[in-house]
Short mmCIF file of C-alpha atoms and ligand atoms in Angstrom, two decimals:
data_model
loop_
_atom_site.label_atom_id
_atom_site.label_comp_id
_atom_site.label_asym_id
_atom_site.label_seq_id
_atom_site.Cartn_x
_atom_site.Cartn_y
_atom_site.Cartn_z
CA UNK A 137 138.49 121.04 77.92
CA UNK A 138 134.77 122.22 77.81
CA UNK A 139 132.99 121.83 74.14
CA UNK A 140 130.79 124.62 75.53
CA UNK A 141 133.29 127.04 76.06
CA UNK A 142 136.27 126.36 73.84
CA UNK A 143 138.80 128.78 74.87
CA UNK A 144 138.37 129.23 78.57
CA UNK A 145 135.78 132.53 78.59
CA UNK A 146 132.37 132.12 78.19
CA UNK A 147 131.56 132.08 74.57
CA UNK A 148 129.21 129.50 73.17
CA UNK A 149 129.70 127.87 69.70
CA UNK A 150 128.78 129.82 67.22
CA UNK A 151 125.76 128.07 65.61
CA UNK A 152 125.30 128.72 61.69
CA UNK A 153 122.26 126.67 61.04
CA UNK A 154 118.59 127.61 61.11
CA UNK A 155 116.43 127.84 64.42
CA UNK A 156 113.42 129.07 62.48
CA UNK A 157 111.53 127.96 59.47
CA UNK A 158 107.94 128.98 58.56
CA UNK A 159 105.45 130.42 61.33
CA UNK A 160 104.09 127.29 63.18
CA UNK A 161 100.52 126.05 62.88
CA UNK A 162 98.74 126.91 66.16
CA UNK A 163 98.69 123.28 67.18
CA UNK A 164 102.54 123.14 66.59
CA UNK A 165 102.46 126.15 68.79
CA UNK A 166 100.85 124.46 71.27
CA UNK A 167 103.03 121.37 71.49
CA UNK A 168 106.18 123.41 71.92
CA UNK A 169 104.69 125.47 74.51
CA UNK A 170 102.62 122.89 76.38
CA UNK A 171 104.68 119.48 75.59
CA UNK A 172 108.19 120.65 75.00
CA UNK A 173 108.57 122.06 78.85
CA UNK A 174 107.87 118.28 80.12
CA UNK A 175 110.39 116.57 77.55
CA UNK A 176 113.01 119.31 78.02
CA UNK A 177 116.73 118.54 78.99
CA UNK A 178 118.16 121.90 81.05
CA UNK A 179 121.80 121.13 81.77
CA UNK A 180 122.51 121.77 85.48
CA UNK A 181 122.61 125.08 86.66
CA UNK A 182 125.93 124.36 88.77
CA UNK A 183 127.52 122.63 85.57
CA UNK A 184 127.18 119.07 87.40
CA UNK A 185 125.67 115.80 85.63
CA UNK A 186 122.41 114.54 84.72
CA UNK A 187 121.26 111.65 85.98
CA UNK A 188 120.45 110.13 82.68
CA UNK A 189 118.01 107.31 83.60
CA UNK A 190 116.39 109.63 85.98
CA UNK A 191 115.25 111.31 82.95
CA UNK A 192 112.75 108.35 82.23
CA UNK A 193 109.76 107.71 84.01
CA UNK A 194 109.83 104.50 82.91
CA UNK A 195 112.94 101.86 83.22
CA UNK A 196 115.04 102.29 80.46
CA UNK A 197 118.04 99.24 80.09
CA UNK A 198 119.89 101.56 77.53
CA UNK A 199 120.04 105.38 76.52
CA UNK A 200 120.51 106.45 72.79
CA UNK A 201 121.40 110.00 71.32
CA UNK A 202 120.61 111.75 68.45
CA UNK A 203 122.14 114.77 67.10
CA UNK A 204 120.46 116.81 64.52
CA UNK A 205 117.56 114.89 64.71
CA UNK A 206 115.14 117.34 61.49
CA UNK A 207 111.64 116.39 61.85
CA UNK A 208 112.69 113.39 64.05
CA UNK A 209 110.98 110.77 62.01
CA UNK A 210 114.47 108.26 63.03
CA UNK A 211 114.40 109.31 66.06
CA UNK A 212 110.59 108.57 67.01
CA UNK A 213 110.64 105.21 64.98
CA UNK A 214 113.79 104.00 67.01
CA UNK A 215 111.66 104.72 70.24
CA UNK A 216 108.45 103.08 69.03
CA UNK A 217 110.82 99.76 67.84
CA UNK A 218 112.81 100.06 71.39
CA UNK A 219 110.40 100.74 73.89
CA UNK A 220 113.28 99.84 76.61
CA UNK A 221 115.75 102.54 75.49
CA UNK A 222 115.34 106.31 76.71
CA UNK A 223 116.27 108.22 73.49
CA UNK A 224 117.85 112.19 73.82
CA UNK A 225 117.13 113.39 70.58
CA UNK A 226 119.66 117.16 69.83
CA UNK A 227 117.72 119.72 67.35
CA UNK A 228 117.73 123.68 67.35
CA UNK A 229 115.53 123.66 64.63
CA UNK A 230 112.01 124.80 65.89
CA UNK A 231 110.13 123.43 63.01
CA UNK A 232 112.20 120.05 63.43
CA UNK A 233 111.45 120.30 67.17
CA UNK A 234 107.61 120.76 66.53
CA UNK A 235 107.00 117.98 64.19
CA UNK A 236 108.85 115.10 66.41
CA UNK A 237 106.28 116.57 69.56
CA UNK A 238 103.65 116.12 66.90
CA UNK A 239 105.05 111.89 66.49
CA UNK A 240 105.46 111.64 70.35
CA UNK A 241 101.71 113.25 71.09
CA UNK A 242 100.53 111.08 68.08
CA UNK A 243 102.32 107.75 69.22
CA UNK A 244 102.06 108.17 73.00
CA UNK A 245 105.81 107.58 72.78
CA UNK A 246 107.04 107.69 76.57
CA UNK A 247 111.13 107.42 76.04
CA UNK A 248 112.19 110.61 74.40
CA UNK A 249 113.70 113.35 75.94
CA UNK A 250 114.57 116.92 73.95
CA UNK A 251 117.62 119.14 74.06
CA UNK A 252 116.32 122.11 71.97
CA UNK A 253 120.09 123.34 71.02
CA UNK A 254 122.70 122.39 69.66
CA UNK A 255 124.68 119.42 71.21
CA UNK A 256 127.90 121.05 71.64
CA UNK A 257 125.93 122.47 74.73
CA UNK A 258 124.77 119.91 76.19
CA UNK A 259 127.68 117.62 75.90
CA UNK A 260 129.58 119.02 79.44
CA UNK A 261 126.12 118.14 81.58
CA UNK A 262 126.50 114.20 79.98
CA UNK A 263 127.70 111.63 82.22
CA UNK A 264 130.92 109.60 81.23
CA UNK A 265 129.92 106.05 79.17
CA UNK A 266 126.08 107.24 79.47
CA UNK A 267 125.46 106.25 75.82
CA UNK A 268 125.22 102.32 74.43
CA UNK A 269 125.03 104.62 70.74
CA UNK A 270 124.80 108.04 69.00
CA UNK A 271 123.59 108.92 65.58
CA UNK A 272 124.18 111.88 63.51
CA UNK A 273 122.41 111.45 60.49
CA UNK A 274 122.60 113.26 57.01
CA UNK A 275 124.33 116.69 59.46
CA UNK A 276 124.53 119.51 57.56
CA UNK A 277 127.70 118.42 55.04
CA UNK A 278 129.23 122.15 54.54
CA UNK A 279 130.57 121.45 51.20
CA UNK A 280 132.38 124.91 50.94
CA UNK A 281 136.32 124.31 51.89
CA UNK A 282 135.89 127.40 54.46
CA UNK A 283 132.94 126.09 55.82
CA UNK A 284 134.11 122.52 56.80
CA UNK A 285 134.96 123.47 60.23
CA UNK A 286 130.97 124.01 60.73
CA UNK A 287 130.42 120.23 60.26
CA UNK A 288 129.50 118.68 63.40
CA UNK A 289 131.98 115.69 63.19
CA UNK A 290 135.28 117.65 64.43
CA UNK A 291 138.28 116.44 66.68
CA UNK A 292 136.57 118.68 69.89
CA UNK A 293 132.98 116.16 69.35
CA UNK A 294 134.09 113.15 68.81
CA UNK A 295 136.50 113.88 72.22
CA UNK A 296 132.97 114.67 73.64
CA UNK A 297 131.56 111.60 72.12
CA UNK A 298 134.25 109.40 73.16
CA UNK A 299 133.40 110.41 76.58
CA UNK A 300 130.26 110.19 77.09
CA UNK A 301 129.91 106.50 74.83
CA UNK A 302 130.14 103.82 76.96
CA UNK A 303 133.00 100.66 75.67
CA UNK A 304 131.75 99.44 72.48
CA UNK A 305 129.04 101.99 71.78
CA UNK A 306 128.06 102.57 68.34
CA UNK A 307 128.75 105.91 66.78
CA UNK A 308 126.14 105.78 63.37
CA UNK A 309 126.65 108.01 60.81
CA UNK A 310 125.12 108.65 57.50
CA UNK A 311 125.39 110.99 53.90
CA UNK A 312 124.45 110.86 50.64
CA UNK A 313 127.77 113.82 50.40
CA UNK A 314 130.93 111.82 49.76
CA UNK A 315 133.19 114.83 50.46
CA UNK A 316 131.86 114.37 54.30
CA UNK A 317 131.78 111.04 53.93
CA UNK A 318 135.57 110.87 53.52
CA UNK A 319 135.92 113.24 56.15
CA UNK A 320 134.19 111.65 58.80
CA UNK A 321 136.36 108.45 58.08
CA UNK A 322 139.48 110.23 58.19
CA UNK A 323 138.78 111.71 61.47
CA UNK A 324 136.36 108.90 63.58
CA UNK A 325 139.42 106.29 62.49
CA UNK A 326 142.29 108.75 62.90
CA UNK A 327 140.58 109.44 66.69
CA UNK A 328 142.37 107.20 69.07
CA UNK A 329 139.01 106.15 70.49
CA UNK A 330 137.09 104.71 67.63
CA UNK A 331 137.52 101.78 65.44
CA UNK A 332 135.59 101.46 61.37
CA UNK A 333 135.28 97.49 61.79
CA UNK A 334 133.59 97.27 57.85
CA UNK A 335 134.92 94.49 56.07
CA UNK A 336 133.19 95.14 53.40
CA UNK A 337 131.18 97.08 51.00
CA UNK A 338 128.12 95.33 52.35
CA UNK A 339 128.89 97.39 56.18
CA UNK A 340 128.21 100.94 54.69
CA UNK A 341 126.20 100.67 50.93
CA UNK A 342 122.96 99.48 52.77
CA UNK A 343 121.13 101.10 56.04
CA UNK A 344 121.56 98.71 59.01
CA UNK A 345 118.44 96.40 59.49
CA UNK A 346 117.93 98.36 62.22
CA UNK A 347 117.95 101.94 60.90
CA UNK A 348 114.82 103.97 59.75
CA UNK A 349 114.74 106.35 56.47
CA UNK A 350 114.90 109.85 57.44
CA UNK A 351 113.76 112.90 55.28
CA UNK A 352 116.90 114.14 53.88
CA UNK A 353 118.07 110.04 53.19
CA UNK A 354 114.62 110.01 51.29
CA UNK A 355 115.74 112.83 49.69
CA UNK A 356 118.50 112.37 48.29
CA UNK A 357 117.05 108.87 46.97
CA UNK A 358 114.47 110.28 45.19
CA UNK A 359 117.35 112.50 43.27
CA UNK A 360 119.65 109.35 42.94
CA UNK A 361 122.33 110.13 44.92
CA UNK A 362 124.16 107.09 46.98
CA UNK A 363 124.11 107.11 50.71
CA UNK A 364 126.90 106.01 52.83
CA UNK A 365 126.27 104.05 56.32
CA UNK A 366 129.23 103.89 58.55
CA UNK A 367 129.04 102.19 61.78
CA UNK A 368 131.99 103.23 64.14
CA UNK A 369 132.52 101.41 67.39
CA UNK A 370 133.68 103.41 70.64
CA UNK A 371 137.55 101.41 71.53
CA UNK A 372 137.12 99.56 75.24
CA UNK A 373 138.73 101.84 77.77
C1 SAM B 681 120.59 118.22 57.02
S1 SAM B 681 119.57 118.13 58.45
C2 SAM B 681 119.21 116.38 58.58
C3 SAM B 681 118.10 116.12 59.54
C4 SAM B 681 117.78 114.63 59.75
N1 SAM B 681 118.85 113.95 60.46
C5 SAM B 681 117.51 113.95 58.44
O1 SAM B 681 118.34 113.14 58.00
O2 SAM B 681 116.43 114.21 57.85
C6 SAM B 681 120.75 118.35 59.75
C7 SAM B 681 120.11 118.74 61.05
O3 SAM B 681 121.10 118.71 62.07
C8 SAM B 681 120.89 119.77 62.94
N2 SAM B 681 122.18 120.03 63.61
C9 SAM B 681 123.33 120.40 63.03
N3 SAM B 681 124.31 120.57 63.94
C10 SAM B 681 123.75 120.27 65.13
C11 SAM B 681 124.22 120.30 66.47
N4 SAM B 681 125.48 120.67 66.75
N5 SAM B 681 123.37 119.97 67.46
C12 SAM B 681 122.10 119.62 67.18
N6 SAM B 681 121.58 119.60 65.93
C13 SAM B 681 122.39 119.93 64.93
C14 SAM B 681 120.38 120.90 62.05
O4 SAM B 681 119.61 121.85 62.77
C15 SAM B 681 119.53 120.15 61.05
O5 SAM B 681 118.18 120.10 61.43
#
């Protein structure tokens, strides 16, 4: 079934975060209408597949995702650390979207590429086992019991992400909000497609060695709340 268009018409997902934040500098301006047209993903207009490598003008070896990527501070310090993976970094958020073209102008960073929208949408235009890992980090934890169906990790994505991870991809996720926490363990190891392979508390108190802080994990820190790290792997097909 489509994650676009979840009940056969042609409704998108109803998206109930922000898209806007405070008026953008002028330079900011500038980046997302200068910059952001040459980094943009557009999903095929006849609903085929991108061509995920073709995305690159440089060789990539591997492709990374990001969904929900804020002010993309992760997602720009992955591709300065991995110069040989193409990164597609996920983020509606204008403001969010304007400060990671302010990093890649900065950094001359070559290997990003920007789906200004929310994932869900793009999800249909991804290529099967295109992705060797996907992070969603500190998403948006909808505390509220009638909001928890807004929280990104559902049954419908992680069918979507099951897809379009390739055999033994990792699936990264992070919170400093235990209530999601739980939740994302009861559904990534109740999906028939992941495995939690932790064995112990060393696997998910401490960021992998090769994760960067991101705002909202600084955040939270600087309140003294706990974050959570859970490393999923994608089952072999
Ligand atoms: C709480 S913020 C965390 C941002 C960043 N990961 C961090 O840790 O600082 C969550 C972000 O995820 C984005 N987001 C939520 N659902 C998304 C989706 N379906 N697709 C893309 N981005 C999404 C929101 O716009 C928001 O900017």
């Amino acid at each position: 079934m489509s994650d676009a268009v979840p009940s056969g018409d042609d409704r998108r997902p109803r998206w109930y975060g922000r898209r806007h934040g405070h008026r953008l500098r002028k330079g900011r301006q500038d980046l997302v209408t200068g910059l952001l047209p040459k980094l943009r993903i557009v999903p095929p207009s006849d609903g085929g597949r991108l061509d995920l490598f073709g995305l690159f003008a440089d060789p990539v070896a591997e492709i990374w995702l990001e969904v929900g990527f804020g002010a993309g501070e992760h997602l720009a310090a992955q591709a300065r650390a991995n110069p040989n993976v193409g990164l597609i970094g996920c983020e509606p958020f204008v403001n969010g979207v304007a400060s990671l073209l302010a990093r890649i102008r900065d950094d001359d960073l070559t290997n990003i590429r920007i789906f200004d929208d929310d994932a869900r949408l793009l999800f249909d235009a991804l290529p099967d086992a295109g992705f060797n890992r996907a992070f969603t980090l500190f998403s948006d934890p909808w505390p509220k019991k009638r909001h928890h169906r807004r929280r990104f990790i559902s049954p419908q994505t992680l069918d979507s992400l099951a897809r379009v991870l390739g055999d033994g991809a990792e699936l990264r996720f992070a919170s400093d909000q235990m209530g999601y926490v739980s939740w994302a363990l009861r559904h990534v190891t109740g999906h028939r497609n992941f495995a939690w392979p932790a064995r112990g508390p060393e696997d998910w108190r401490r960021r992998p060695g090769d994760g960067f802080e991101t705002r909202y994990e600084s955040k939270a820190r600087a309140q003294g709340a706990r974050c959570v790290y859970l490393s999923f792997r994608r089952r072999p097909r």
